[in-house]
CSV table of C-alpha atoms in Angstrom, one decimal:
chain,number,residue,atom,x,y,z
A,1,ASP,CA,36.7,84.7,13.9
A,2,GLY,CA,38.1,86.3,17.0
A,3,GLY,CA,38.2,90.0,17.2
A,4,ILE,CA,36.8,93.2,18.5
A,5,THR,CA,33.7,94.9,17.0
A,6,GLN,CA,32.3,98.3,17.3
A,7,SER,CA,28.9,99.5,16.3
A,8,PRO,CA,27.6,101.5,14.6
A,9,LYS,CA,30.3,102.6,12.2
A,10,TYR,CA,28.8,106.1,11.8
A,11,LEU,CA,26.5,107.8,14.2
A,12,PHE,CA,24.7,111.1,14.1
A,13,ARG,CA,23.3,112.8,17.1
A,14,LYS,CA,21.5,116.0,17.9
A,15,GLU,CA,22.9,118.3,20.5
A,16,GLY,CA,21.6,117.5,23.9
A,17,GLN,CA,21.1,113.8,23.3
A,18,ASN,CA,22.9,111.0,25.0
A,19,VAL,CA,24.3,108.2,22.8
A,20,THR,CA,25.8,104.8,23.5
A,21,LEU,CA,28.6,103.3,21.5
A,22,SER,CA,28.9,99.5,21.5
A,23,CYS,CA,32.2,97.6,21.9
A,24,GLU,CA,32.3,93.8,22.0
A,25,GLN,CA,35.3,91.4,22.0
A,26,ASN,CA,35.5,87.6,21.9
A,27,LEU,CA,39.2,87.5,22.5
A,28,ASN,CA,38.7,86.6,26.2
A,29,HIS,CA,40.7,89.8,27.1
A,30,ASP,CA,40.4,91.1,30.6
A,31,ALA,CA,41.3,94.7,29.8
A,32,MET,CA,39.3,97.1,27.6
A,33,TYR,CA,39.8,100.7,26.7
A,34,TRP,CA,38.0,103.6,25.1
A,35,TYR,CA,40.0,106.3,23.1
A,36,ARG,CA,39.0,109.4,21.3
A,37,GLN,CA,40.9,110.4,18.2
A,38,ASP,CA,40.8,113.9,16.8
A,39,PRO,CA,42.9,115.2,13.9
A,40,GLY,CA,46.4,116.2,15.0
A,41,GLN,CA,45.9,115.0,18.6
A,42,GLY,CA,46.4,111.2,18.4
A,43,LEU,CA,44.6,108.9,20.8
A,44,ARG,CA,43.4,110.2,24.1
A,45,LEU,CA,42.2,107.8,26.8
A,46,ILE,CA,38.6,108.2,28.0
A,47,TYR,CA,38.1,105.2,30.3
A,48,TYR,CA,39.6,101.8,30.8
A,49,SER,CA,38.7,98.6,32.6
A,50,GLN,CA,41.0,95.9,33.9
A,51,ILE,CA,38.3,93.6,35.1
A,52,VAL,CA,34.6,93.1,35.1
A,53,ASN,CA,32.6,95.6,37.3
A,54,ASP,CA,35.6,97.9,37.7
A,55,PHE,CA,36.8,100.8,35.5
A,56,GLN,CA,38.9,103.9,35.8
A,57,LYS,CA,38.9,107.4,34.3
A,58,GLY,CA,41.4,108.2,31.7
A,59,ASP,CA,42.7,111.6,30.7
A,60,ILE,CA,39.4,113.0,29.3
A,61,ALA,CA,36.6,111.3,31.1
A,62,GLU,CA,34.4,114.3,31.6
A,63,GLY,CA,31.1,114.0,29.7
A,64,TYR,CA,31.4,110.2,29.3
A,65,SER,CA,30.3,107.2,31.2
A,66,VAL,CA,31.0,103.4,30.9
A,67,SER,CA,29.9,100.1,32.3
A,68,ARG,CA,31.6,96.7,32.4
A,69,GLU,CA,28.9,94.2,33.4
A,70,LYS,CA,30.3,91.5,31.2
A,71,LYS,CA,33.9,90.6,30.2
A,72,GLU,CA,33.1,90.8,26.5
A,73,SER,CA,31.3,94.2,26.5
A,74,PHE,CA,32.4,97.7,27.4
A,75,PRO,CA,29.8,100.3,26.1
A,76,LEU,CA,30.6,104.0,26.2
A,77,THR,CA,27.9,106.6,26.7
A,78,VAL,CA,28.5,110.1,25.3
A,79,THR,CA,26.4,112.4,27.4
A,80,SER,CA,25.0,115.8,26.7
A,81,ALA,CA,27.6,117.2,29.1
A,82,GLN,CA,30.4,116.4,26.6
A,83,LYS,CA,31.0,119.8,25.0
A,84,ASN,CA,32.6,118.7,21.8
A,85,PRO,CA,31.7,115.1,21.1
A,86,THR,CA,32.2,115.0,17.4
A,87,ALA,CA,35.2,112.6,16.9
A,88,PHE,CA,36.4,109.1,16.0
A,89,TYR,CA,36.0,106.7,18.9
A,90,LEU,CA,38.2,103.6,19.2
A,91,CYS,CA,37.7,100.7,21.5
A,92,ALA,CA,40.6,98.4,22.3
A,93,SER,CA,41.3,95.3,24.4
A,94,SER,CA,44.3,93.5,25.7
A,95,ILE,CA,45.4,90.6,27.9
A,96,SER,CA,46.3,92.0,31.3
A,97,GLY,CA,50.1,92.4,31.5
A,98,SER,CA,50.4,92.5,27.7
A,99,ASN,CA,52.0,95.3,25.7
A,100,GLU,CA,49.6,94.8,22.7
A,101,GLN,CA,46.2,96.4,22.4
A,102,PHE,CA,43.8,95.2,19.7
A,103,PHE,CA,41.7,97.9,18.3
A,104,GLY,CA,38.2,97.8,16.9
A,105,PRO,CA,37.3,99.5,13.6
A,106,GLY,CA,36.0,102.6,15.3
A,107,THR,CA,32.8,104.6,15.4
A,108,ARG,CA,32.6,108.1,13.9
A,109,LEU,CA,30.3,110.3,15.9
A,110,THR,CA,28.9,113.5,14.5
A,111,VAL,CA,26.9,115.9,16.5
A,112,LEU,CA,24.5,118.0,14.3
B,1,GLN,CA,54.3,119.6,27.4
B,2,LYS,CA,52.9,116.4,25.9
B,3,GLU,CA,54.2,113.1,27.2
B,4,VAL,CA,54.9,111.9,23.6
B,5,GLU,CA,55.7,114.2,20.7
B,6,GLN,CA,55.4,113.1,17.1
B,7,ASP,CA,55.6,115.2,13.9
B,8,PRO,CA,52.1,114.9,12.2
B,9,GLY,CA,53.5,115.2,8.7
B,10,PRO,CA,52.3,114.6,6.1
B,11,LEU,CA,55.4,112.9,4.8
B,12,SER,CA,55.4,112.2,1.1
B,13,VAL,CA,58.0,109.9,-0.5
B,14,PRO,CA,58.5,108.0,-3.8
B,15,GLU,CA,58.1,104.3,-3.9
B,16,GLY,CA,61.3,102.5,-2.9
B,17,ALA,CA,62.5,105.3,-0.6
B,18,ILE,CA,63.7,104.7,3.0
B,19,VAL,CA,61.3,106.3,5.4
B,20,SER,CA,62.2,107.5,8.9
B,21,LEU,CA,59.4,108.1,11.4
B,22,ASN,CA,60.3,109.5,14.9
B,23,CYS,CA,58.9,110.2,18.3
B,24,THR,CA,60.4,111.9,21.4
B,25,TYR,CA,59.1,111.5,24.9
B,26,SER,CA,59.7,113.1,28.3
B,27,ASN,CA,58.9,110.3,30.8
B,28,SER,CA,62.0,108.4,31.7
B,29,ALA,CA,59.9,105.6,33.2
B,30,PHE,CA,58.7,104.5,29.7
B,31,GLN,CA,60.0,101.0,29.1
B,32,TYR,CA,57.9,99.5,26.3
B,33,PHE,CA,57.7,101.1,22.9
B,34,MET,CA,55.3,100.3,20.1
B,35,TRP,CA,54.5,101.4,16.6
B,36,TYR,CA,51.0,101.1,15.3
B,37,ARG,CA,49.8,101.5,11.7
B,38,GLN,CA,46.4,103.0,11.0
B,39,TYR,CA,44.8,103.0,7.5
B,40,SER,CA,42.2,105.6,6.8
B,41,ARG,CA,38.9,105.1,8.7
B,42,LYS,CA,40.2,102.0,10.4
B,43,GLY,CA,41.5,101.1,13.9
B,44,PRO,CA,45.2,101.0,14.5
B,45,GLU,CA,47.1,97.7,14.3
B,46,LEU,CA,50.3,96.8,16.1
B,47,LEU,CA,53.3,96.8,13.8
B,48,MET,CA,56.3,96.4,16.1
B,49,TYR,CA,57.2,96.6,19.8
B,50,THR,CA,60.5,96.9,21.6
B,51,TYR,CA,61.6,96.8,25.2
B,52,SER,CA,64.2,99.2,26.4
B,53,SER,CA,67.0,100.5,24.2
B,54,GLY,CA,68.2,98.8,21.0
B,55,ASN,CA,67.0,97.8,17.5
B,56,LYS,CA,64.5,95.3,16.3
B,57,GLU,CA,64.0,94.3,12.7
B,58,ASP,CA,61.0,92.7,11.1
B,59,GLY,CA,61.2,92.4,7.3
B,60,ARG,CA,61.3,95.9,5.8
B,61,PHE,CA,60.7,97.5,9.2
B,62,THR,CA,63.2,98.4,11.9
B,63,ALA,CA,62.3,99.9,15.3
B,64,GLN,CA,65.0,101.7,17.2
B,65,VAL,CA,65.0,103.0,20.8
B,66,ASP,CA,67.5,105.4,22.3
B,67,LYS,CA,66.5,105.8,26.0
B,68,SER,CA,69.4,108.1,26.7
B,69,SER,CA,68.0,110.6,24.2
B,70,LYS,CA,64.3,109.7,24.8
B,71,TYR,CA,63.9,109.1,21.1
B,72,ILE,CA,62.4,106.3,19.1
B,73,SER,CA,62.4,105.7,15.4
B,74,LEU,CA,60.7,103.4,12.8
B,75,PHE,CA,62.5,102.8,9.5
B,76,ILE,CA,60.7,101.5,6.5
B,77,ARG,CA,63.0,100.2,3.7
B,78,ASP,CA,61.9,99.8,0.1
B,79,SER,CA,58.6,101.7,0.9
B,80,GLN,CA,55.5,100.6,-1.0
B,81,PRO,CA,52.3,102.5,-1.8
B,82,SER,CA,50.5,100.0,0.5
B,83,ASP,CA,52.6,101.5,3.4
B,84,SER,CA,50.6,104.7,3.0
B,85,ALA,CA,48.9,105.2,6.3
B,86,THR,CA,49.2,107.0,9.6
B,87,TYR,CA,51.9,105.7,12.0
B,88,LEU,CA,51.4,106.1,15.7
B,89,CYS,CA,54.1,105.6,18.3
B,90,ALA,CA,53.0,104.4,21.7
B,91,MET,CA,54.8,103.7,25.0
B,92,MET,CA,54.2,102.5,28.4
B,93,PRO,CA,55.8,102.7,31.8
B,94,ASN,CA,54.2,99.5,32.9
B,95,PHE,CA,51.4,97.2,31.7
B,96,ASN,CA,48.7,99.7,32.7
B,97,LYS,CA,48.4,102.7,30.5
B,98,PHE,CA,49.5,103.5,27.0
B,99,TYR,CA,50.6,106.9,25.8
B,100,PHE,CA,50.2,107.6,22.1
B,101,GLY,CA,51.8,110.1,19.8
B,102,SER,CA,49.6,112.1,17.5
B,103,GLY,CA,50.6,110.1,14.5
B,104,THR,CA,52.5,110.8,11.3
B,105,LYS,CA,50.7,110.5,8.0
B,106,LEU,CA,52.8,108.8,5.3
B,107,ASN,CA,52.1,108.9,1.6
B,108,VAL,CA,54.2,106.6,-0.7
B,109,LYS,CA,53.8,107.7,-4.3
B,110,PRO,CA,54.0,105.0,-7.1
Protein backbone atom coordinates (compact mmCIF):
# COMPACT_ATOMS: atom_id res chain seq x y z
CA ASP A 1 0.00 0.00 0.00
CA GLY A 2 1.27 3.43 -0.91
CA GLY A 3 0.87 6.13 1.64
CA ILE A 4 2.26 8.37 4.29
CA THR A 5 2.71 7.21 7.87
CA GLN A 6 3.36 9.07 11.09
CA SER A 7 4.42 7.65 14.41
CA PRO A 8 3.63 7.56 17.17
CA LYS A 9 -0.08 8.40 17.11
CA TYR A 10 0.02 9.80 20.65
CA LEU A 11 3.08 11.19 22.39
CA PHE A 12 3.55 12.53 25.87
CA ARG A 13 6.56 14.59 26.86
CA LYS A 14 7.76 16.30 29.97
CA GLU A 15 8.62 19.97 29.82
CA GLY A 16 12.23 20.57 28.85
CA GLN A 17 12.58 17.42 26.75
CA ASN A 18 13.18 17.25 23.03
CA VAL A 19 11.03 14.81 21.07
CA THR A 20 11.15 13.59 17.46
CA LEU A 21 8.08 12.83 15.37
CA SER A 22 8.46 10.40 12.50
CA CYS A 23 7.07 10.86 8.97
CA GLU A 24 7.64 8.34 6.20
CA GLN A 25 6.17 8.16 2.69
CA ASN A 26 6.45 5.56 -0.06
CA LEU A 27 4.72 7.65 -2.72
CA ASN A 28 8.01 8.75 -4.30
CA HIS A 29 7.05 12.37 -3.62
CA ASP A 30 9.76 15.01 -3.74
CA ALA A 31 8.08 17.53 -1.43
CA MET A 32 7.25 17.02 2.23
CA TYR A 33 5.67 19.32 4.79
CA TRP A 34 5.05 19.62 8.52
CA TYR A 35 2.00 21.42 9.87
CA ARG A 36 0.71 22.12 13.31
CA GLN A 37 -3.04 22.16 13.93
CA ASP A 38 -4.58 23.89 16.94
CA PRO A 39 -8.31 24.31 17.61
CA GLY A 40 -9.72 27.28 15.69
CA GLN A 41 -6.43 28.02 13.92
CA GLY A 42 -6.34 25.58 11.06
CA LEU A 43 -3.04 24.29 9.70
CA ARG A 44 0.10 26.32 10.18
CA LEU A 45 3.24 25.46 8.23
CA ILE A 46 6.31 24.63 10.32
CA TYR A 47 8.86 23.45 7.75
CA TYR A 48 8.84 22.13 4.22
CA SER A 49 11.29 20.40 1.93
CA GLN A 50 11.18 20.34 -1.86
CA ILE A 51 14.17 18.05 -2.29
CA VAL A 52 16.53 15.83 -0.30
CA ASN A 53 19.07 17.68 1.87
CA ASP A 54 17.19 20.96 1.53
CA PHE A 55 14.37 22.48 3.61
CA GLN A 56 12.84 25.87 4.34
CA LYS A 57 11.21 27.45 7.36
CA GLY A 58 7.48 27.90 7.32
CA ASP A 59 5.46 30.42 9.29
CA ILE A 60 6.11 29.00 12.77
CA ALA A 61 9.54 27.33 12.65
CA GLU A 62 10.84 28.63 15.98
CA GLY A 63 11.46 25.81 18.44
CA TYR A 64 11.40 23.12 15.75
CA SER A 65 14.03 21.43 13.60
CA VAL A 66 13.92 19.00 10.68
CA SER A 67 16.18 16.91 8.49
CA ARG A 68 15.74 15.45 5.01
CA GLU A 69 18.49 12.89 4.52
CA LYS A 70 16.28 10.52 2.54
CA LYS A 71 13.47 11.17 0.08
CA GLU A 72 11.09 8.98 2.05
CA SER A 73 11.66 10.49 5.48
CA PHE A 74 11.16 13.93 7.02
CA PRO A 75 11.41 13.76 10.84
CA LEU A 76 10.42 16.74 12.98
CA THR A 77 12.08 17.49 16.31
CA VAL A 78 10.15 19.56 18.82
CA THR A 79 12.77 21.16 21.03
CA SER A 80 12.51 22.48 24.55
CA ALA A 81 12.63 25.98 23.04
CA GLN A 82 9.09 25.55 21.68
CA LYS A 83 6.97 27.39 24.26
CA ASN A 84 3.62 25.76 23.60
CA PRO A 85 4.21 22.41 21.90
CA THR A 86 0.95 20.63 22.79
CA ALA A 87 -0.84 20.24 19.43
CA PHE A 88 -1.79 17.89 16.62
CA TYR A 89 1.08 17.55 14.13
CA LEU A 90 0.43 16.64 10.51
CA CYS A 91 2.95 15.57 7.90
CA ALA A 92 2.13 15.83 4.20
CA SER A 93 3.81 15.09 0.89
CA SER A 94 3.22 16.03 -2.72
CA ILE A 95 4.65 15.68 -6.20
CA SER A 96 6.56 18.86 -7.01
CA GLY A 97 4.32 21.12 -9.06
CA SER A 98 1.14 19.41 -7.86
CA ASN A 99 -1.78 21.07 -6.13
CA GLU A 100 -2.56 17.99 -4.04
CA GLN A 101 -0.97 17.26 -0.70
CA PHE A 102 -1.40 13.82 0.86
CA PHE A 103 -1.59 13.87 4.62
CA GLY A 104 -0.54 11.36 7.22
CA PRO A 105 -2.81 10.40 10.14
CA GLY A 106 -1.15 12.85 12.51
CA THR A 107 0.61 12.72 15.86
CA ARG A 108 -0.98 14.23 18.93
CA LEU A 109 1.71 15.61 21.22
CA THR A 110 0.93 16.48 24.81
CA VAL A 111 3.41 18.16 27.10
CA LEU A 112 2.86 17.31 30.73
CA GLN B 1 -5.40 39.99 8.86
CA LYS B 2 -5.21 36.29 8.00
CA GLU B 3 -4.57 35.33 4.39
CA VAL B 4 -7.59 32.99 4.45
CA GLU B 5 -10.69 33.42 6.60
CA GLN B 6 -13.13 30.63 7.32
CA ASP B 7 -16.04 30.51 9.75
CA PRO B 8 -15.22 27.76 12.30
CA GLY B 9 -18.86 26.83 12.90
CA PRO B 10 -20.00 24.42 14.13
CA LEU B 11 -22.66 24.09 11.48
CA SER B 12 -25.47 21.67 12.27
CA VAL B 13 -27.96 20.59 9.59
CA PRO B 14 -30.55 17.82 9.18
CA GLU B 15 -29.85 14.93 6.84
CA GLY B 16 -30.76 15.80 3.24
CA ALA B 17 -30.11 19.52 3.61
CA ILE B 18 -27.97 21.57 1.22
CA VAL B 19 -24.81 22.75 2.96
CA SER B 20 -22.85 25.84 2.00
CA LEU B 21 -19.28 26.28 3.28
CA ASN B 22 -17.32 29.42 2.50
CA CYS B 23 -13.90 31.04 2.65
CA THR B 24 -12.67 34.51 1.86
CA TYR B 25 -9.10 35.50 1.08
CA SER B 26 -7.04 38.62 0.69
CA ASN B 27 -4.21 37.62 -1.67
CA SER B 28 -5.19 38.24 -5.29
CA ALA B 29 -2.27 36.04 -6.41
CA PHE B 30 -4.06 32.86 -5.31
CA GLN B 31 -4.87 30.75 -8.35
CA TYR B 32 -5.48 27.23 -7.06
CA PHE B 33 -8.29 26.51 -4.64
CA MET B 34 -8.85 23.28 -2.74
CA TRP B 35 -11.28 21.81 -0.26
CA TYR B 36 -10.11 19.18 2.23
CA ARG B 37 -12.26 17.03 4.49
CA GLN B 38 -10.94 16.00 7.89
CA TYR B 39 -12.62 13.42 10.08
CA SER B 40 -11.99 13.58 13.80
CA ARG B 41 -8.43 12.58 14.79
CA LYS B 42 -7.45 11.93 11.17
CA GLY B 43 -5.37 13.73 8.56
CA PRO B 44 -7.16 15.87 5.93
CA GLU B 45 -8.00 14.36 2.54
CA LEU B 46 -8.43 16.28 -0.69
CA LEU B 47 -12.06 16.58 -1.70
CA MET B 48 -11.97 18.96 -4.66
CA TYR B 49 -9.77 21.50 -6.36
CA THR B 50 -10.43 24.25 -8.87
CA TYR B 51 -8.25 26.55 -10.89
CA SER B 52 -9.24 30.21 -11.23
CA SER B 53 -12.90 31.30 -11.26
CA GLY B 54 -15.87 29.10 -12.02
CA ASN B 55 -17.70 26.02 -10.81
CA LYS B 56 -16.70 22.39 -10.56
CA GLU B 57 -19.05 19.57 -9.74
CA ASP B 58 -18.28 16.08 -8.43
CA GLY B 59 -21.25 14.01 -7.39
CA ARG B 60 -23.00 15.74 -4.49
CA PHE B 61 -20.20 18.32 -4.17
CA THR B 62 -19.84 21.61 -6.06
CA ALA B 63 -16.87 23.94 -5.64
CA GLN B 64 -17.30 27.55 -6.68
CA VAL B 65 -14.67 30.28 -7.02
CA ASP B 66 -15.34 33.99 -7.44
CA LYS B 67 -11.95 35.67 -7.82
CA SER B 68 -13.45 39.13 -8.25
CA SER B 69 -14.93 38.87 -4.74
CA LYS B 70 -12.09 36.72 -3.35
CA TYR B 71 -14.67 34.21 -2.19
CA ILE B 72 -14.88 30.44 -2.55
CA SER B 73 -17.66 28.04 -1.64
CA LEU B 74 -18.29 24.34 -1.29
CA PHE B 75 -21.87 23.10 -1.65
CA ILE B 76 -22.96 19.68 -0.46
CA ARG B 77 -26.31 18.43 -1.77
CA ASP B 78 -28.40 15.78 -0.02
CA SER B 79 -26.08 15.87 2.99
CA GLN B 80 -25.49 12.60 4.84
CA PRO B 81 -24.38 11.87 8.42
CA SER B 82 -21.15 10.51 6.91
CA ASP B 83 -20.43 14.07 5.69
CA SER B 84 -19.98 15.14 9.32
CA ALA B 85 -16.38 16.35 9.47
CA THR B 86 -14.29 19.49 9.45
CA TYR B 87 -13.91 21.08 6.03
CA LEU B 88 -10.78 23.07 5.31
CA CYS B 89 -10.31 25.39 2.38
CA ALA B 90 -6.81 25.80 0.99
CA MET B 91 -5.30 27.93 -1.74
CA MET B 92 -2.00 28.55 -3.46
CA PRO B 93 -0.43 31.34 -5.50
CA ASN B 94 1.84 28.79 -7.16
CA PHE B 95 3.01 25.25 -6.57
CA ASN B 96 5.05 26.13 -3.56
CA LYS B 97 3.07 26.96 -0.47
CA PHE B 98 -0.42 26.16 0.69
CA TYR B 99 -2.53 28.53 2.75
CA PHE B 100 -5.24 26.87 4.82
CA GLY B 101 -8.41 28.20 6.39
CA SER B 102 -9.12 27.35 10.01
CA GLY B 103 -11.78 24.79 9.06
CA THR B 104 -15.58 24.61 9.48
CA LYS B 105 -16.96 21.80 11.60
CA LEU B 106 -20.09 20.29 10.03
CA ASN B 107 -22.55 18.01 11.81
CA VAL B 108 -25.28 16.32 9.75
CA LYS B 109 -28.00 14.96 12.03
CA PRO B 110 -29.86 11.78 11.02
